[in-house]
């Protein structure tokens, strides 16, 4: 499907990816869309490359998400340099470096050619790779290039692990950037708003950082479980009691930085919708076909999604002006019918496998337009999501599908 003939695509993009969005974004108004890691097109415009970011902005997408990871710190109490990348290791994008980014200095990685590894028909990397025209660009240089080239652009800096603290400190020294940007915070390594403050202040932030730096909280339940219930035994507890405890911990983590005055301007809630079929009282769930969910790992995803849905309702009631964001997270690579995402550590293709239902729900544009009103979506399939949003608003026929041809890595390009 495509936009109906005569539709003004530029005007539609301008409505749903508004220039200068992050300067004063409030709940309500037209749904906004942002490009997840740019506008990906393998092999030359891979995720988090300058080609991908430019490709998005040239199509008038005025909100892009950039994954950031810290490089090796050279001086104590000073922010390190940062690289735009998703994987904690450099393995997937650099031919000669296989360690964590935090093991390398800026001089070791800046300007290195970005490669795309060949993937065999089983979904595993081979020892061959395709050398792109792209090179590693450090985050501050990348930001300057993008902001200078595209007035009205906004950037979501997606800080991995505990990097939100040092990155926030570094960003505070760049007033030319922080006015049109926001930093995401995850719970895996940051236990509370107070701990976030301590982490920022350990790296010498500029005066006024508490009001100048904007934050989006991302309360992923998996991370909450790690920091709040790592050694907790739920086995003797009723499903309802477990749900209540995890919900309270999630709620407290999400609002803790708001309570102490940090500039939280949004909350990202990765709701897939499968949690609607999770029963809080019994701890059971049924899939979209009405079949009981018996796989433990998948059932846990149903539970996590239901907690996130309850948090959505809480935030809408208690913080009605705060924008709530969601994601449309497509697969990163497909080999035949098999779908994979990049593993968070080394970037190796990780199959959807037993969590297929969860990943497919997250990957389907428009799945929640009619049920929940999110103010913003970070999406892998920008123009497919835009088309579906247009069709929903205009009551036109829709085809809900998780297919993502623009992100498929065509392995034939890399074969001899």
PDB file of C-alpha atoms in Angstrom, residues 72-376:
ATOM      1  CA  UNK A  72      37.525   5.271  26.982  1.00  0.00           C
ATOM      2  CA  UNK A  73      37.765   8.173  29.417  1.00  0.00           C
ATOM      3  CA  UNK A  74      41.129   9.944  29.239  1.00  0.00           C
ATOM      4  CA  UNK A  75      40.759  12.140  32.317  1.00  0.00           C
ATOM      5  CA  UNK A  76      39.082  11.611  35.671  1.00  0.00           C
ATOM      6  CA  UNK A  77      35.918  13.641  36.353  1.00  0.00           C
ATOM      7  CA  UNK A  78      35.708  14.643  32.675  1.00  0.00           C
ATOM      8  CA  UNK A  79      33.182  13.233  30.188  1.00  0.00           C
ATOM      9  CA  UNK A  80      34.625  10.780  27.662  1.00  0.00           C
ATOM     10  CA  UNK A  81      34.031  11.023  23.939  1.00  0.00           C
ATOM     11  CA  UNK A  82      31.059   9.149  22.508  1.00  0.00           C
ATOM     12  CA  UNK A  83      30.365   7.145  19.385  1.00  0.00           C
ATOM     13  CA  UNK A  84      27.024   6.655  17.617  1.00  0.00           C
ATOM     14  CA  UNK A  85      26.420   2.919  17.812  1.00  0.00           C
ATOM     15  CA  UNK A  86      24.009   0.373  19.249  1.00  0.00           C
ATOM     16  CA  UNK A  87      26.247  -2.587  20.085  1.00  0.00           C
ATOM     17  CA  UNK A  88      28.495  -2.442  23.141  1.00  0.00           C
ATOM     18  CA  UNK A  89      31.293  -3.983  21.078  1.00  0.00           C
ATOM     19  CA  UNK A  90      32.701  -2.645  17.820  1.00  0.00           C
ATOM     20  CA  UNK A  91      32.610  -6.088  16.170  1.00  0.00           C
ATOM     21  CA  UNK A  92      29.734  -5.514  13.745  1.00  0.00           C
ATOM     22  CA  UNK A  93      30.917  -2.201  12.268  1.00  0.00           C
ATOM     23  CA  UNK A  94      34.732  -2.245  12.404  1.00  0.00           C
ATOM     24  CA  UNK A  95      36.894  -4.838  10.709  1.00  0.00           C
ATOM     25  CA  UNK A  96      39.862  -4.769  13.082  1.00  0.00           C
ATOM     26  CA  UNK A  97      38.433  -3.920  16.515  1.00  0.00           C
ATOM     27  CA  UNK A  98      36.401  -6.476  18.443  1.00  0.00           C
ATOM     28  CA  UNK A  99      36.411  -5.137  22.019  1.00  0.00           C
ATOM     29  CA  UNK A 100      33.960  -2.862  23.797  1.00  0.00           C
ATOM     30  CA  UNK A 101      33.845   0.755  22.688  1.00  0.00           C
ATOM     31  CA  UNK A 102      34.808   1.757  26.237  1.00  0.00           C
ATOM     32  CA  UNK A 103      38.205   0.095  25.671  1.00  0.00           C
ATOM     33  CA  UNK A 104      39.112   2.446  22.802  1.00  0.00           C
ATOM     34  CA  UNK A 105      39.998   6.120  22.655  1.00  0.00           C
ATOM     35  CA  UNK A 106      38.575   8.547  20.121  1.00  0.00           C
ATOM     36  CA  UNK A 107      41.847   8.527  18.170  1.00  0.00           C
ATOM     37  CA  UNK A 108      41.587   4.759  17.714  1.00  0.00           C
ATOM     38  CA  UNK A 109      38.096   4.772  16.189  1.00  0.00           C
ATOM     39  CA  UNK A 110      37.400   8.164  14.623  1.00  0.00           C
ATOM     40  CA  UNK A 111      37.504   7.974  10.834  1.00  0.00           C
ATOM     41  CA  UNK A 112      37.652   4.181  10.717  1.00  0.00           C
ATOM     42  CA  UNK A 113      35.655   2.749   7.785  1.00  0.00           C
ATOM     43  CA  UNK A 114      32.347   1.159   8.713  1.00  0.00           C
ATOM     44  CA  UNK A 115      31.829  -2.365   7.449  1.00  0.00           C
ATOM     45  CA  UNK A 116      28.777  -4.580   7.030  1.00  0.00           C
ATOM     46  CA  UNK A 117      29.495  -8.229   7.822  1.00  0.00           C
ATOM     47  CA  UNK A 118      28.210 -10.918   5.520  1.00  0.00           C
ATOM     48  CA  UNK A 119      25.472 -13.073   6.997  1.00  0.00           C
ATOM     49  CA  UNK A 120      25.068 -16.676   5.950  1.00  0.00           C
ATOM     50  CA  UNK A 121      21.768 -18.393   5.317  1.00  0.00           C
ATOM     51  CA  UNK A 122      21.592 -19.583   8.938  1.00  0.00           C
ATOM     52  CA  UNK A 123      21.755 -16.032  10.224  1.00  0.00           C
ATOM     53  CA  UNK A 124      25.386 -16.093  11.405  1.00  0.00           C
ATOM     54  CA  UNK A 125      28.223 -13.744  10.511  1.00  0.00           C
ATOM     55  CA  UNK A 126      30.859 -15.105   8.142  1.00  0.00           C
ATOM     56  CA  UNK A 127      34.454 -13.870   8.014  1.00  0.00           C
ATOM     57  CA  UNK A 128      33.647 -11.662   5.004  1.00  0.00           C
ATOM     58  CA  UNK A 129      32.472  -8.089   5.101  1.00  0.00           C
ATOM     59  CA  UNK A 130      31.485  -5.221   2.842  1.00  0.00           C
ATOM     60  CA  UNK A 131      33.406  -1.943   3.319  1.00  0.00           C
ATOM     61  CA  UNK A 132      31.014   1.022   3.072  1.00  0.00           C
ATOM     62  CA  UNK A 133      31.838   4.630   2.235  1.00  0.00           C
ATOM     63  CA  UNK A 134      30.885   5.603   5.804  1.00  0.00           C
ATOM     64  CA  UNK A 135      33.332   6.191   8.658  1.00  0.00           C
ATOM     65  CA  UNK A 136      33.023   6.424  12.426  1.00  0.00           C
ATOM     66  CA  UNK A 137      32.070   9.975  13.425  1.00  0.00           C
ATOM     67  CA  UNK A 138      32.152  11.050  17.074  1.00  0.00           C
ATOM     68  CA  UNK A 139      28.834  12.209  18.513  1.00  0.00           C
ATOM     69  CA  UNK A 140      29.676  15.888  19.008  1.00  0.00           C
ATOM     70  CA  UNK A 141      31.032  16.218  15.469  1.00  0.00           C
ATOM     71  CA  UNK A 142      28.041  14.303  14.096  1.00  0.00           C
ATOM     72  CA  UNK A 143      25.646  16.533  16.035  1.00  0.00           C
ATOM     73  CA  UNK A 144      27.248  19.740  14.764  1.00  0.00           C
ATOM     74  CA  UNK A 145      27.141  18.518  11.179  1.00  0.00           C
ATOM     75  CA  UNK A 146      23.472  17.559  11.421  1.00  0.00           C
ATOM     76  CA  UNK A 147      22.235  20.572  13.363  1.00  0.00           C
ATOM     77  CA  UNK A 148      24.104  22.958  11.043  1.00  0.00           C
ATOM     78  CA  UNK A 149      22.729  21.282   7.923  1.00  0.00           C
ATOM     79  CA  UNK A 150      19.094  20.918   9.002  1.00  0.00           C
ATOM     80  CA  UNK A 151      17.554  23.794  11.001  1.00  0.00           C
ATOM     81  CA  UNK A 152      14.630  22.499  13.038  1.00  0.00           C
ATOM     82  CA  UNK A 153      16.173  19.076  13.599  1.00  0.00           C
ATOM     83  CA  UNK A 154      15.834  17.391  17.009  1.00  0.00           C
ATOM     84  CA  UNK A 155      17.959  14.488  18.248  1.00  0.00           C
ATOM     85  CA  UNK A 156      17.132  11.821  20.803  1.00  0.00           C
ATOM     86  CA  UNK A 157      20.407  10.610  22.288  1.00  0.00           C
ATOM     87  CA  UNK A 158      19.699   7.026  23.330  1.00  0.00           C
ATOM     88  CA  UNK A 159      22.201   6.421  26.133  1.00  0.00           C
ATOM     89  CA  UNK A 160      23.044   2.766  26.733  1.00  0.00           C
ATOM     90  CA  UNK A 161      23.893   1.169  30.068  1.00  0.00           C
ATOM     91  CA  UNK A 162      25.010   3.860  32.531  1.00  0.00           C
ATOM     92  CA  UNK A 163      26.157   6.296  29.853  1.00  0.00           C
ATOM     93  CA  UNK A 164      23.285   8.739  30.473  1.00  0.00           C
ATOM     94  CA  UNK A 165      25.241  10.261  33.380  1.00  0.00           C
ATOM     95  CA  UNK A 166      28.523  11.096  31.624  1.00  0.00           C
ATOM     96  CA  UNK A 167      26.688  11.956  28.408  1.00  0.00           C
ATOM     97  CA  UNK A 168      24.383  14.387  30.212  1.00  0.00           C
ATOM     98  CA  UNK A 169      27.457  16.036  31.726  1.00  0.00           C
ATOM     99  CA  UNK A 170      29.100  16.302  28.312  1.00  0.00           C
ATOM    100  CA  UNK A 171      25.946  17.624  26.661  1.00  0.00           C
ATOM    101  CA  UNK A 172      25.628  20.346  29.322  1.00  0.00           C
ATOM    102  CA  UNK A 173      28.745  21.959  27.829  1.00  0.00           C
ATOM    103  CA  UNK A 174      27.054  22.175  24.401  1.00  0.00           C
ATOM    104  CA  UNK A 175      24.202  24.709  24.618  1.00  0.00           C
ATOM    105  CA  UNK A 176      24.084  24.685  20.829  1.00  0.00           C
ATOM    106  CA  UNK A 177      22.881  21.063  21.069  1.00  0.00           C
ATOM    107  CA  UNK A 178      20.902  20.622  24.273  1.00  0.00           C
ATOM    108  CA  UNK A 179      18.114  23.028  23.317  1.00  0.00           C
ATOM    109  CA  UNK A 180      17.021  20.628  20.547  1.00  0.00           C
ATOM    110  CA  UNK A 181      17.846  17.289  22.133  1.00  0.00           C
ATOM    111  CA  UNK A 182      16.879  14.847  24.849  1.00  0.00           C
ATOM    112  CA  UNK A 183      18.740  12.016  26.611  1.00  0.00           C
ATOM    113  CA  UNK A 184      17.096   8.685  27.391  1.00  0.00           C
ATOM    114  CA  UNK A 185      17.559   6.973  30.745  1.00  0.00           C
ATOM    115  CA  UNK A 186      17.210   3.210  31.282  1.00  0.00           C
ATOM    116  CA  UNK A 187      16.993   1.386  34.635  1.00  0.00           C
ATOM    117  CA  UNK A 188      19.626  -1.299  34.082  1.00  0.00           C
ATOM    118  CA  UNK A 189      22.464   0.667  35.674  1.00  0.00           C
ATOM    119  CA  UNK A 190      20.668   3.702  37.116  1.00  0.00           C
ATOM    120  CA  UNK A 191      18.553   2.931  40.174  1.00  0.00           C
ATOM    121  CA  UNK A 192      16.849   6.300  40.736  1.00  0.00           C
ATOM    122  CA  UNK A 193      16.735   9.954  39.849  1.00  0.00           C
ATOM    123  CA  UNK A 194      19.113  10.690  42.709  1.00  0.00           C
ATOM    124  CA  UNK A 195      21.645   8.222  41.334  1.00  0.00           C
ATOM    125  CA  UNK A 196      21.350   9.862  37.917  1.00  0.00           C
ATOM    126  CA  UNK A 197      22.248  13.203  39.514  1.00  0.00           C
ATOM    127  CA  UNK A 198      25.290  11.652  41.177  1.00  0.00           C
ATOM    128  CA  UNK A 199      26.418  10.107  37.903  1.00  0.00           C
ATOM    129  CA  UNK A 200      26.135  13.397  36.009  1.00  0.00           C
ATOM    130  CA  UNK A 201      27.914  15.402  38.691  1.00  0.00           C
ATOM    131  CA  UNK A 202      30.803  12.903  38.766  1.00  0.00           C
ATOM    132  CA  UNK A 203      31.779  14.147  35.280  1.00  0.00           C
ATOM    133  CA  UNK A 204      31.902  17.907  35.785  1.00  0.00           C
ATOM    134  CA  UNK A 205      28.677  19.224  34.246  1.00  0.00           C
ATOM    135  CA  UNK A 206      28.194  22.886  33.367  1.00  0.00           C
ATOM    136  CA  UNK A 207      26.209  25.111  35.758  1.00  0.00           C
ATOM    137  CA  UNK A 208      22.468  24.918  35.195  1.00  0.00           C
ATOM    138  CA  UNK A 209      22.517  21.379  33.834  1.00  0.00           C
ATOM    139  CA  UNK A 210      19.530  20.262  35.946  1.00  0.00           C
ATOM    140  CA  UNK A 211      17.214  22.579  34.044  1.00  0.00           C
ATOM    141  CA  UNK A 212      19.044  22.628  30.697  1.00  0.00           C
ATOM    142  CA  UNK A 213      19.323  18.901  30.002  1.00  0.00           C
ATOM    143  CA  UNK A 214      16.094  17.190  28.997  1.00  0.00           C
ATOM    144  CA  UNK A 215      15.513  13.549  29.902  1.00  0.00           C
ATOM    145  CA  UNK A 216      13.163  10.794  28.750  1.00  0.00           C
ATOM    146  CA  UNK A 217      12.703   7.964  31.201  1.00  0.00           C
ATOM    147  CA  UNK A 218      12.454   4.476  29.644  1.00  0.00           C
ATOM    148  CA  UNK A 219      11.178   2.111  32.380  1.00  0.00           C
ATOM    149  CA  UNK A 220      11.883  -1.229  30.743  1.00  0.00           C
ATOM    150  CA  UNK A 221      10.584  -3.833  33.162  1.00  0.00           C
ATOM    151  CA  UNK A 222      13.500  -6.180  32.546  1.00  0.00           C
ATOM    152  CA  UNK A 223      15.799  -3.472  33.898  1.00  0.00           C
ATOM    153  CA  UNK A 224      13.528  -2.767  36.882  1.00  0.00           C
ATOM    154  CA  UNK A 225      13.618  -6.450  37.763  1.00  0.00           C
ATOM    155  CA  UNK A 226      17.417  -6.367  37.663  1.00  0.00           C
ATOM    156  CA  UNK A 227      17.873  -3.364  39.968  1.00  0.00           C
ATOM    157  CA  UNK A 228      14.944  -3.917  42.351  1.00  0.00           C
ATOM    158  CA  UNK A 229      14.400  -7.671  42.495  1.00  0.00           C
ATOM    159  CA  UNK A 230      17.699  -9.300  41.495  1.00  0.00           C
ATOM    160  CA  UNK A 231      17.751 -11.681  44.483  1.00  0.00           C
ATOM    161  CA  UNK A 232      14.037 -11.714  45.214  1.00  0.00           C
ATOM    162  CA  UNK A 233      12.081 -14.982  45.241  1.00  0.00           C
ATOM    163  CA  UNK A 234       8.525 -14.551  43.907  1.00  0.00           C
ATOM    164  CA  UNK A 235       7.716 -18.262  44.016  1.00  0.00           C
ATOM    165  CA  UNK A 236       5.646 -18.124  47.226  1.00  0.00           C
ATOM    166  CA  UNK A 237       3.772 -15.018  46.130  1.00  0.00           C
ATOM    167  CA  UNK A 238       0.475 -14.753  44.293  1.00  0.00           C
ATOM    168  CA  UNK A 239       0.659 -13.471  40.705  1.00  0.00           C
ATOM    169  CA  UNK A 240      -1.321 -10.400  41.728  1.00  0.00           C
ATOM    170  CA  UNK A 241       1.051  -9.536  44.565  1.00  0.00           C
ATOM    171  CA  UNK A 242       4.054  -9.897  42.266  1.00  0.00           C
ATOM    172  CA  UNK A 243       2.377  -7.647  39.732  1.00  0.00           C
ATOM    173  CA  UNK A 244       1.630  -4.994  42.372  1.00  0.00           C
ATOM    174  CA  UNK A 245       5.207  -5.002  43.686  1.00  0.00           C
ATOM    175  CA  UNK A 246       6.770  -4.716  40.235  1.00  0.00           C
ATOM    176  CA  UNK A 247       4.332  -1.999  39.197  1.00  0.00           C
ATOM    177  CA  UNK A 248       5.112   0.075  42.311  1.00  0.00           C
ATOM    178  CA  UNK A 249       8.856  -0.269  41.753  1.00  0.00           C
ATOM    179  CA  UNK A 250       8.455   0.724  38.107  1.00  0.00           C
ATOM    180  CA  UNK A 251       6.299   3.703  38.968  1.00  0.00           C
ATOM    181  CA  UNK A 252       8.720   4.934  41.641  1.00  0.00           C
ATOM    182  CA  UNK A 253      11.712   4.631  39.314  1.00  0.00           C
ATOM    183  CA  UNK A 254       9.903   6.534  36.551  1.00  0.00           C
ATOM    184  CA  UNK A 255       8.783   9.486  38.644  1.00  0.00           C
ATOM    185  CA  UNK A 256      11.818   9.711  40.957  1.00  0.00           C
ATOM    186  CA  UNK A 257      13.706  12.241  38.772  1.00  0.00           C
ATOM    187  CA  UNK A 258      10.535  14.314  38.374  1.00  0.00           C
ATOM    188  CA  UNK A 259      10.114  14.441  42.144  1.00  0.00           C
ATOM    189  CA  UNK A 260      13.593  15.913  42.648  1.00  0.00           C
ATOM    190  CA  UNK A 261      13.299  18.520  39.925  1.00  0.00           C
ATOM    191  CA  UNK A 262      15.116  17.105  36.920  1.00  0.00           C
ATOM    192  CA  UNK A 263      13.832  18.253  33.538  1.00  0.00           C
ATOM    193  CA  UNK A 264      11.922  15.138  32.491  1.00  0.00           C
ATOM    194  CA  UNK A 265      10.086  15.998  29.258  1.00  0.00           C
ATOM    195  CA  UNK A 266       8.736  12.577  28.295  1.00  0.00           C
ATOM    196  CA  UNK A 267       8.418   8.913  29.191  1.00  0.00           C
ATOM    197  CA  UNK A 268       8.950   6.136  26.662  1.00  0.00           C
ATOM    198  CA  UNK A 269       6.765   3.097  27.302  1.00  0.00           C
ATOM    199  CA  UNK A 270       7.542   0.219  24.925  1.00  0.00           C
ATOM    200  CA  UNK A 271       4.020  -1.192  24.889  1.00  0.00           C
ATOM    201  CA  UNK A 272       3.484  -4.054  22.457  1.00  0.00           C
ATOM    202  CA  UNK A 273      -0.183  -4.599  23.385  1.00  0.00           C
ATOM    203  CA  UNK A 274       0.188  -8.278  24.249  1.00  0.00           C
ATOM    204  CA  UNK A 275      -0.202  -7.416  27.929  1.00  0.00           C
ATOM    205  CA  UNK A 276      -3.913  -6.841  27.336  1.00  0.00           C
ATOM    206  CA  UNK A 277      -4.197 -10.622  27.230  1.00  0.00           C
ATOM    207  CA  UNK A 278      -2.362 -11.153  30.546  1.00  0.00           C
ATOM    208  CA  UNK A 279      -4.524 -11.968  33.595  1.00  0.00           C
ATOM    209  CA  UNK A 280      -3.146 -10.249  36.714  1.00  0.00           C
ATOM    210  CA  UNK A 281      -5.065 -12.498  39.102  1.00  0.00           C
ATOM    211  CA  UNK A 282      -3.931 -15.830  37.664  1.00  0.00           C
ATOM    212  CA  UNK A 283      -0.628 -14.900  36.046  1.00  0.00           C
ATOM    213  CA  UNK A 284      -1.713 -16.530  32.772  1.00  0.00           C
ATOM    214  CA  UNK A 285      -2.006 -15.231  29.224  1.00  0.00           C
ATOM    215  CA  UNK A 286      -3.396 -16.178  25.834  1.00  0.00           C
ATOM    216  CA  UNK A 287      -1.839 -15.296  22.499  1.00  0.00           C
ATOM    217  CA  UNK A 288      -3.558 -13.568  19.583  1.00  0.00           C
ATOM    218  CA  UNK A 289      -4.961 -16.931  18.434  1.00  0.00           C
ATOM    219  CA  UNK A 290      -6.534 -17.605  21.839  1.00  0.00           C
ATOM    220  CA  UNK A 291      -3.961 -20.263  22.739  1.00  0.00           C
ATOM    221  CA  UNK A 292      -2.595 -20.312  26.323  1.00  0.00           C
ATOM    222  CA  UNK A 293       0.978 -19.024  26.568  1.00  0.00           C
ATOM    223  CA  UNK A 294       3.123 -21.732  28.170  1.00  0.00           C
ATOM    224  CA  UNK A 295       6.663 -20.679  27.215  1.00  0.00           C
ATOM    225  CA  UNK A 296       8.112 -19.100  30.388  1.00  0.00           C
ATOM    226  CA  UNK A 297      10.181 -16.434  28.639  1.00  0.00           C
ATOM    227  CA  UNK A 298       7.255 -15.337  26.475  1.00  0.00           C
ATOM    228  CA  UNK A 299       4.839 -15.324  29.432  1.00  0.00           C
ATOM    229  CA  UNK A 300       7.253 -12.985  31.217  1.00  0.00           C
ATOM    230  CA  UNK A 301       7.024 -10.622  28.241  1.00  0.00           C
ATOM    231  CA  UNK A 302       3.224 -10.646  28.549  1.00  0.00           C
ATOM    232  CA  UNK A 303       3.632  -9.793  32.239  1.00  0.00           C
ATOM    233  CA  UNK A 304       6.119  -6.986  31.527  1.00  0.00           C
ATOM    234  CA  UNK A 305       3.856  -5.531  28.857  1.00  0.00           C
ATOM    235  CA  UNK A 306       0.884  -5.508  31.233  1.00  0.00           C
ATOM    236  CA  UNK A 307       2.930  -3.641  33.858  1.00  0.00           C
ATOM    237  CA  UNK A 308       3.921  -1.104  31.202  1.00  0.00           C
ATOM    238  CA  UNK A 309       0.287  -0.673  30.141  1.00  0.00           C
ATOM    239  CA  UNK A 310      -0.721   0.014  33.746  1.00  0.00           C
ATOM    240  CA  UNK A 311       2.059   2.597  33.965  1.00  0.00           C
ATOM    241  CA  UNK A 312       0.690   4.233  30.807  1.00  0.00           C
ATOM    242  CA  UNK A 313      -2.675   4.725  32.522  1.00  0.00           C
ATOM    243  CA  UNK A 314      -1.009   6.018  35.705  1.00  0.00           C
ATOM    244  CA  UNK A 315       1.107   8.573  33.832  1.00  0.00           C
ATOM    245  CA  UNK A 316      -1.860   9.778  31.772  1.00  0.00           C
ATOM    246  CA  UNK A 317      -3.827  10.399  34.983  1.00  0.00           C
ATOM    247  CA  UNK A 318      -1.121  11.882  37.195  1.00  0.00           C
ATOM    248  CA  UNK A 319       1.016  13.696  34.590  1.00  0.00           C
ATOM    249  CA  UNK A 320      -1.443  14.581  31.803  1.00  0.00           C
ATOM    250  CA  UNK A 321       0.827  17.148  30.091  1.00  0.00           C
ATOM    251  CA  UNK A 322       3.854  14.856  29.901  1.00  0.00           C
ATOM    252  CA  UNK A 323       4.259  13.281  26.440  1.00  0.00           C
ATOM    253  CA  UNK A 324       4.208   9.484  26.364  1.00  0.00           C
ATOM    254  CA  UNK A 325       6.235   7.783  23.672  1.00  0.00           C
ATOM    255  CA  UNK A 326       6.286   4.305  22.173  1.00  0.00           C
ATOM    256  CA  UNK A 327       8.341   2.442  19.585  1.00  0.00           C
ATOM    257  CA  UNK A 328       7.825   0.505  16.368  1.00  0.00           C
ATOM    258  CA  UNK A 329      10.857  -1.745  16.587  1.00  0.00           C
ATOM    259  CA  UNK A 330      11.296  -3.785  13.430  1.00  0.00           C
ATOM    260  CA  UNK A 331      13.663  -6.679  12.908  1.00  0.00           C
ATOM    261  CA  UNK A 332      17.205  -5.682  11.946  1.00  0.00           C
ATOM    262  CA  UNK A 333      17.872  -8.407   9.427  1.00  0.00           C
ATOM    263  CA  UNK A 334      15.967 -11.245   7.769  1.00  0.00           C
ATOM    264  CA  UNK A 335      17.287 -14.396   6.151  1.00  0.00           C
ATOM    265  CA  UNK A 336      14.378 -15.943   4.304  1.00  0.00           C
ATOM    266  CA  UNK A 337      11.483 -16.144   6.753  1.00  0.00           C
ATOM    267  CA  UNK A 338      13.784 -15.900   9.793  1.00  0.00           C
ATOM    268  CA  UNK A 339      13.930 -12.578  11.590  1.00  0.00           C
ATOM    269  CA  UNK A 340      16.753 -11.293  13.768  1.00  0.00           C
ATOM    270  CA  UNK A 341      17.692  -8.288  15.871  1.00  0.00           C
ATOM    271  CA  UNK A 342      21.230  -7.140  16.608  1.00  0.00           C
ATOM    272  CA  UNK A 343      22.337  -8.565  19.962  1.00  0.00           C
ATOM    273  CA  UNK A 344      23.100  -5.745  22.418  1.00  0.00           C
ATOM    274  CA  UNK A 345      26.673  -6.782  23.216  1.00  0.00           C
ATOM    275  CA  UNK A 346      28.413  -7.974  20.059  1.00  0.00           C
ATOM    276  CA  UNK A 347      25.782  -7.195  17.415  1.00  0.00           C
ATOM    277  CA  UNK A 348      25.444 -10.797  16.270  1.00  0.00           C
ATOM    278  CA  UNK A 349      22.037 -11.596  14.738  1.00  0.00           C
ATOM    279  CA  UNK A 350      19.760 -12.792  17.539  1.00  0.00           C
ATOM    280  CA  UNK A 351      16.633 -14.661  16.336  1.00  0.00           C
ATOM    281  CA  UNK A 352      13.173 -13.623  17.442  1.00  0.00           C
ATOM    282  CA  UNK A 353      12.725 -17.288  18.312  1.00  0.00           C
ATOM    283  CA  UNK A 354      10.339 -18.056  21.180  1.00  0.00           C
ATOM    284  CA  UNK A 355       9.613 -14.352  21.683  1.00  0.00           C
ATOM    285  CA  UNK A 356       8.263 -14.018  18.142  1.00  0.00           C
ATOM    286  CA  UNK A 357       4.790 -12.851  19.239  1.00  0.00           C
ATOM    287  CA  UNK A 358       6.269 -10.055  21.334  1.00  0.00           C
ATOM    288  CA  UNK A 359       8.686  -8.846  18.663  1.00  0.00           C
ATOM    289  CA  UNK A 360       6.075  -9.050  15.911  1.00  0.00           C
ATOM    290  CA  UNK A 361       3.700  -6.894  17.964  1.00  0.00           C
ATOM    291  CA  UNK A 362       6.420  -4.278  18.534  1.00  0.00           C
ATOM    292  CA  UNK A 363       7.295  -4.324  14.837  1.00  0.00           C
ATOM    293  CA  UNK A 364       3.799  -3.702  13.472  1.00  0.00           C
ATOM    294  CA  UNK A 365       2.991  -0.057  12.617  1.00  0.00           C
ATOM    295  CA  UNK A 366      -0.358   1.213  13.773  1.00  0.00           C
ATOM    296  CA  UNK A 367      -1.132  -1.644  16.143  1.00  0.00           C
ATOM    297  CA  UNK A 368      -2.095   0.703  19.000  1.00  0.00           C
ATOM    298  CA  UNK A 369      -3.486   3.790  17.240  1.00  0.00           C
ATOM    299  CA  UNK A 370      -7.061   2.893  18.091  1.00  0.00           C
ATOM    300  CA  UNK A 371      -6.485   1.624  21.639  1.00  0.00           C
ATOM    301  CA  UNK A 372      -3.944   3.935  23.273  1.00  0.00           C
ATOM    302  CA  UNK A 373      -2.995   7.471  22.401  1.00  0.00           C
ATOM    303  CA  UNK A 374       0.755   7.803  22.456  1.00  0.00           C
ATOM    304  CA  UNK A 375       2.059  11.239  21.602  1.00  0.00           C
ATOM    305  CA  UNK A 376       5.147  10.047  19.768  1.00  0.00           C
TER     306      UNK A 376
END
